[in-house]
Coordinates of C-alpha atoms in Angstrom, one line a residue:
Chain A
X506 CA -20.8 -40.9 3.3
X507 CA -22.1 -38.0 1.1
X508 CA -23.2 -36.2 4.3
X509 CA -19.4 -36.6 6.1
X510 CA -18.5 -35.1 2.6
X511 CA -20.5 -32.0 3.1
X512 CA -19.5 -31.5 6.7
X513 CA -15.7 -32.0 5.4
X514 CA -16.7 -29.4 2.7
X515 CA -18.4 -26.8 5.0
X516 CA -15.2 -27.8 7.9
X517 CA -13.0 -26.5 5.1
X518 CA -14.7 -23.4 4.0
X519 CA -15.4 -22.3 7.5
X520 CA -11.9 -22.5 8.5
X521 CA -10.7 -21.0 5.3
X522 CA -12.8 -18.0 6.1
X523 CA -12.1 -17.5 9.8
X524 CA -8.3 -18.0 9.0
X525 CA -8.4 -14.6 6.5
X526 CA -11.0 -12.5 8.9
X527 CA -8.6 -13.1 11.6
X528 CA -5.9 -11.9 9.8
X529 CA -7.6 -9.1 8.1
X530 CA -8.2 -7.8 11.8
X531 CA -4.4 -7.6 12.4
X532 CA -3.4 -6.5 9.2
X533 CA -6.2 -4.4 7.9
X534 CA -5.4 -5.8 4.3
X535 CA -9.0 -5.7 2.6
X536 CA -8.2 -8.5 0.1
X537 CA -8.2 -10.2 3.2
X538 CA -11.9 -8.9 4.1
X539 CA -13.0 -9.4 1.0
X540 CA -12.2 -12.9 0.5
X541 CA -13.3 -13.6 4.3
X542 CA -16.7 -13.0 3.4
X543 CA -16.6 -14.6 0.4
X544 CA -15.3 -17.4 1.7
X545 CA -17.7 -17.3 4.7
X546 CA -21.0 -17.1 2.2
X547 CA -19.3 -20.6 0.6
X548 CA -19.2 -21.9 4.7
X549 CA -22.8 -20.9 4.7
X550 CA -23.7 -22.6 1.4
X551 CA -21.7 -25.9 2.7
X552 CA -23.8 -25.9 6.0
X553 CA -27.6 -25.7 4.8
X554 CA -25.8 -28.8 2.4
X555 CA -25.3 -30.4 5.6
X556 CA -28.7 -29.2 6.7
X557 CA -30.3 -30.4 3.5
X558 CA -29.1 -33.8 3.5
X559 CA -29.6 -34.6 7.2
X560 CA -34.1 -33.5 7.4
X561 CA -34.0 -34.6 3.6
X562 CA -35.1 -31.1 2.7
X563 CA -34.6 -29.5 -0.5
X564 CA -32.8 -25.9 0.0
X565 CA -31.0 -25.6 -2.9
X566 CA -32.7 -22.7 -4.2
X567 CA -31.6 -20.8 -0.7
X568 CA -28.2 -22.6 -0.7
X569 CA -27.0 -20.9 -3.3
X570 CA -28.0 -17.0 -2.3
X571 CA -25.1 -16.7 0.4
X572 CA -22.9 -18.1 -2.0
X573 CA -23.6 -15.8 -5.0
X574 CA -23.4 -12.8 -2.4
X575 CA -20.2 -14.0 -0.7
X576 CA -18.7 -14.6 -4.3
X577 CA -20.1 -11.0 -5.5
X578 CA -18.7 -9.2 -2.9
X579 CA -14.9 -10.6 -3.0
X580 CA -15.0 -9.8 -7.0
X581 CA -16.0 -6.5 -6.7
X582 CA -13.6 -6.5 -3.6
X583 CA -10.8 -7.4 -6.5
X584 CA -12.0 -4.9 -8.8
X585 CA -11.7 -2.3 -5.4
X586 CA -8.1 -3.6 -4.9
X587 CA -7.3 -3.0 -8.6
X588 CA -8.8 0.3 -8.8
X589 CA -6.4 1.4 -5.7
Chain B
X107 CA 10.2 2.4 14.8
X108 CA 6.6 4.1 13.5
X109 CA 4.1 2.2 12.7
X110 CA 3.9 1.0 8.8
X111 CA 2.0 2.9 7.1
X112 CA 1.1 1.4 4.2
X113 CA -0.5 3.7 1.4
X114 CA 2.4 6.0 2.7
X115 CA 4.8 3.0 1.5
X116 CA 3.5 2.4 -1.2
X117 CA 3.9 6.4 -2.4
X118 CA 7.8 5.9 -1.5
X119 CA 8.2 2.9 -2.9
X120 CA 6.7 3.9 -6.4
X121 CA 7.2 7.6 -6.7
X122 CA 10.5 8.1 -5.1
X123 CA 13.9 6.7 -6.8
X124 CA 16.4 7.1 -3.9
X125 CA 17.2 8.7 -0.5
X126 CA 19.0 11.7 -1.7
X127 CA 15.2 12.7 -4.4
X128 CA 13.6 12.2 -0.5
X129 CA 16.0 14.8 0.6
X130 CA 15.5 17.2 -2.0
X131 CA 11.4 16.9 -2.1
X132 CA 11.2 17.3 1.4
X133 CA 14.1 20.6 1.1
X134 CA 11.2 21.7 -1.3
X135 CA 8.4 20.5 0.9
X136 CA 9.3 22.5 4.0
X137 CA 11.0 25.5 2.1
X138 CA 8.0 25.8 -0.2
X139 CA 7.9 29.4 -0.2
X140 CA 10.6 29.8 -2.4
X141 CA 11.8 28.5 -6.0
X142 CA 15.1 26.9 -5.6
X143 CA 17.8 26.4 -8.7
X144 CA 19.7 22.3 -8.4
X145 CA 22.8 24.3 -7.7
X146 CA 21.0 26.2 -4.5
X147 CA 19.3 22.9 -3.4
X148 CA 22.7 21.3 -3.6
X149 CA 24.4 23.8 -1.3
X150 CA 21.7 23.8 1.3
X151 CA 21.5 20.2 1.5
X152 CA 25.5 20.2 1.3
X153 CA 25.7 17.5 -1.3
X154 CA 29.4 17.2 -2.4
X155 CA 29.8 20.6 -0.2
X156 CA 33.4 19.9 -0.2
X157 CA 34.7 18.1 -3.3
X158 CA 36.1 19.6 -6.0
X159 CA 34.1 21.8 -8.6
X160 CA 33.7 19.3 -10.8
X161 CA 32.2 16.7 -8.8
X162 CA 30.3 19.6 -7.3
X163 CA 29.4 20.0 -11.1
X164 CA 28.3 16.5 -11.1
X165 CA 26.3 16.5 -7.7
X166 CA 24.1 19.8 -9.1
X167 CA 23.3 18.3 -12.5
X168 CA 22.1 14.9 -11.0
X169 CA 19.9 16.8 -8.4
X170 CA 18.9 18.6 -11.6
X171 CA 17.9 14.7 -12.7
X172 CA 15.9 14.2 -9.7
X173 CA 13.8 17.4 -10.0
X174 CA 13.2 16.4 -13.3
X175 CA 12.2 12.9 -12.0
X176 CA 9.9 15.1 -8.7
X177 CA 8.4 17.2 -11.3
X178 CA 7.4 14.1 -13.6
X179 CA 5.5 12.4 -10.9
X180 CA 4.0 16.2 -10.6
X181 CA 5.5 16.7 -6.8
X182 CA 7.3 19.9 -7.8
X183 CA 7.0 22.5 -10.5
X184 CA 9.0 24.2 -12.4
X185 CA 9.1 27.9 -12.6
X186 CA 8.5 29.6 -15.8
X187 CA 11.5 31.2 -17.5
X188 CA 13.9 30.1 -15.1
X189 CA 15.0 26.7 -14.1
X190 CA 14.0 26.8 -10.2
X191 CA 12.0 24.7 -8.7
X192 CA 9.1 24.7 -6.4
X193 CA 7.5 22.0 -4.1
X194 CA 3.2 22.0 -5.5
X195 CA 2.0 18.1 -5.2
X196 CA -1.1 17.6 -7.4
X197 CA -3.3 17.2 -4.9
X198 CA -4.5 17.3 -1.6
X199 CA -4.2 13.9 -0.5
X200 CA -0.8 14.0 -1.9
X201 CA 0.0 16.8 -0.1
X202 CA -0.7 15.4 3.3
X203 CA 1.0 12.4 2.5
X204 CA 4.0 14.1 2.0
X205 CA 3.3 16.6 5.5
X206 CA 3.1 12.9 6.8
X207 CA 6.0 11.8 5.6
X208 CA 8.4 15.1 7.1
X209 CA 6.9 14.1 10.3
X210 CA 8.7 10.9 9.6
X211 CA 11.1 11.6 8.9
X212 CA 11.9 13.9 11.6
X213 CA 11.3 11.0 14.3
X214 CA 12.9 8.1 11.9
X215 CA 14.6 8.6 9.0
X216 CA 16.2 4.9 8.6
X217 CA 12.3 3.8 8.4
X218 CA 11.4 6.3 5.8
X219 CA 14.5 5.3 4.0
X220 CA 13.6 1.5 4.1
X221 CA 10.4 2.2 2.2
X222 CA 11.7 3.4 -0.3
X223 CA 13.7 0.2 -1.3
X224 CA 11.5 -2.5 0.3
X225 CA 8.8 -3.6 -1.6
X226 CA 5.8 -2.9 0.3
X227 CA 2.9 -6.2 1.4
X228 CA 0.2 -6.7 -1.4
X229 CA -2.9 -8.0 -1.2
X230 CA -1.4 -11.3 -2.2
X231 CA 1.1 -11.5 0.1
X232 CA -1.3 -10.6 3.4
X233 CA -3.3 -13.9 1.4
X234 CA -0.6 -16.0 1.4
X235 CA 0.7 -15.1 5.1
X236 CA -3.3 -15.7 6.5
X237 CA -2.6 -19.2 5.9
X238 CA 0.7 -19.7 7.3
X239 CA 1.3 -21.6 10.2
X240 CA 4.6 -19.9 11.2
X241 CA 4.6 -18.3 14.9
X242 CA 4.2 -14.1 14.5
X243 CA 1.8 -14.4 11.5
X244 CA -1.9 -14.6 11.7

């Protein structure tokens, strides 16, 4: 149950972040780039969750790294936008 | 149509209050190597060319309002001693926006005019829209 969870979780993330890279490539919006990657760090985390509970291995000290970079990057992305 | 170009957008839509301040910074723009009174600016652009004095009266001073407006946002400047005007953007980047924008509106003036009354895409918008379903949008 707790592993369909994670794959639901990482399912959700992942298609969050393809849906705004794909449209920052049409729209060259950087919001949009910025929040991709964030968004794709949180797919990342998700995934070695998925990883982690199916060999029983305990990555949480790794899982978290992409999603402290992804989150970094689309908050200084915001500050970016702000700053014009 | 031109392509949207959207810091070029955003400049119209924030820094310029109507089609006719267009018309008189891009006058300035591409006669920059003069100073040029409301009353001059008026005639060349033949504002109210044929009306009576009074609304011609009317026509200078509010072009007089709209250089005040231009020289605000620092696009034009004011000659000292006289009240003439000259086209001096504060910068460089501004400058070439501006270039950019006589091209424009050369090739499409109803685009350039649209700008300035349509509030241009933000960032939270193009968010929005990445998530829509509707056929056209990503």
């Amino acid at each position: 149950m707790m592993l369909l969870l994670y794959v639901l979780c990482f399912a959700v993330s992942a298609t969050c972040a393809f849906l705004l890279l794909r449209a920052w490539r049409t729209s060259h919006v950087r919001l949009l780039l910025w929040s991709g990657i964030g968004f794709t760090g949180i797919a990342i985390n998700n995934l070695i969750l998925v990883i982690d509970a199916r060999v029983a291995a305990d990555y949480s000290a790794w899982r978290s790294a992409p999603t402290l970079i992804g989150l970094l990057v689309f908050i200084w992305g915001l500050a970016e936008e702000r700053r014009g | 149509m031109l392509a949207p170009n959207g810091e070029l957008h955003r400049f119209l839509h924030s820094e310029i209050a109507s089609e006719e301040a267009l018309d008189v910074l891009l006058f300035l723009f591409r006669n920059r190597q003069h100073a040029w009174s409301s009353e001059e600016i008026r005639g060349r652009l033949r504002i109210a060319g044929d009306a009576t004095a009074v609304s011609s009266a009317i026509a200078t001073r509010r072009i007089e309002l709209r250089l005040v407006h231009l020289a605000q946002k620092q696009l034009v400047r004011m000659t000292a001693g006289a009240s003439t005007y000259r086209y001096e953007a504060s910068d460089g980047k501004t400058d070439a926006m501006i270039a950019e924008l006589a091209a424009m509106t050369d090739d499409d003036l109803a685009a350039a005019a649209r700008m300035i009354y349509v509030r241009p895409r933000s960032g939270a918008d193009a968010f929005a829209d990445a998530f829509g379903v509707r056929k056209g949008r990503p």
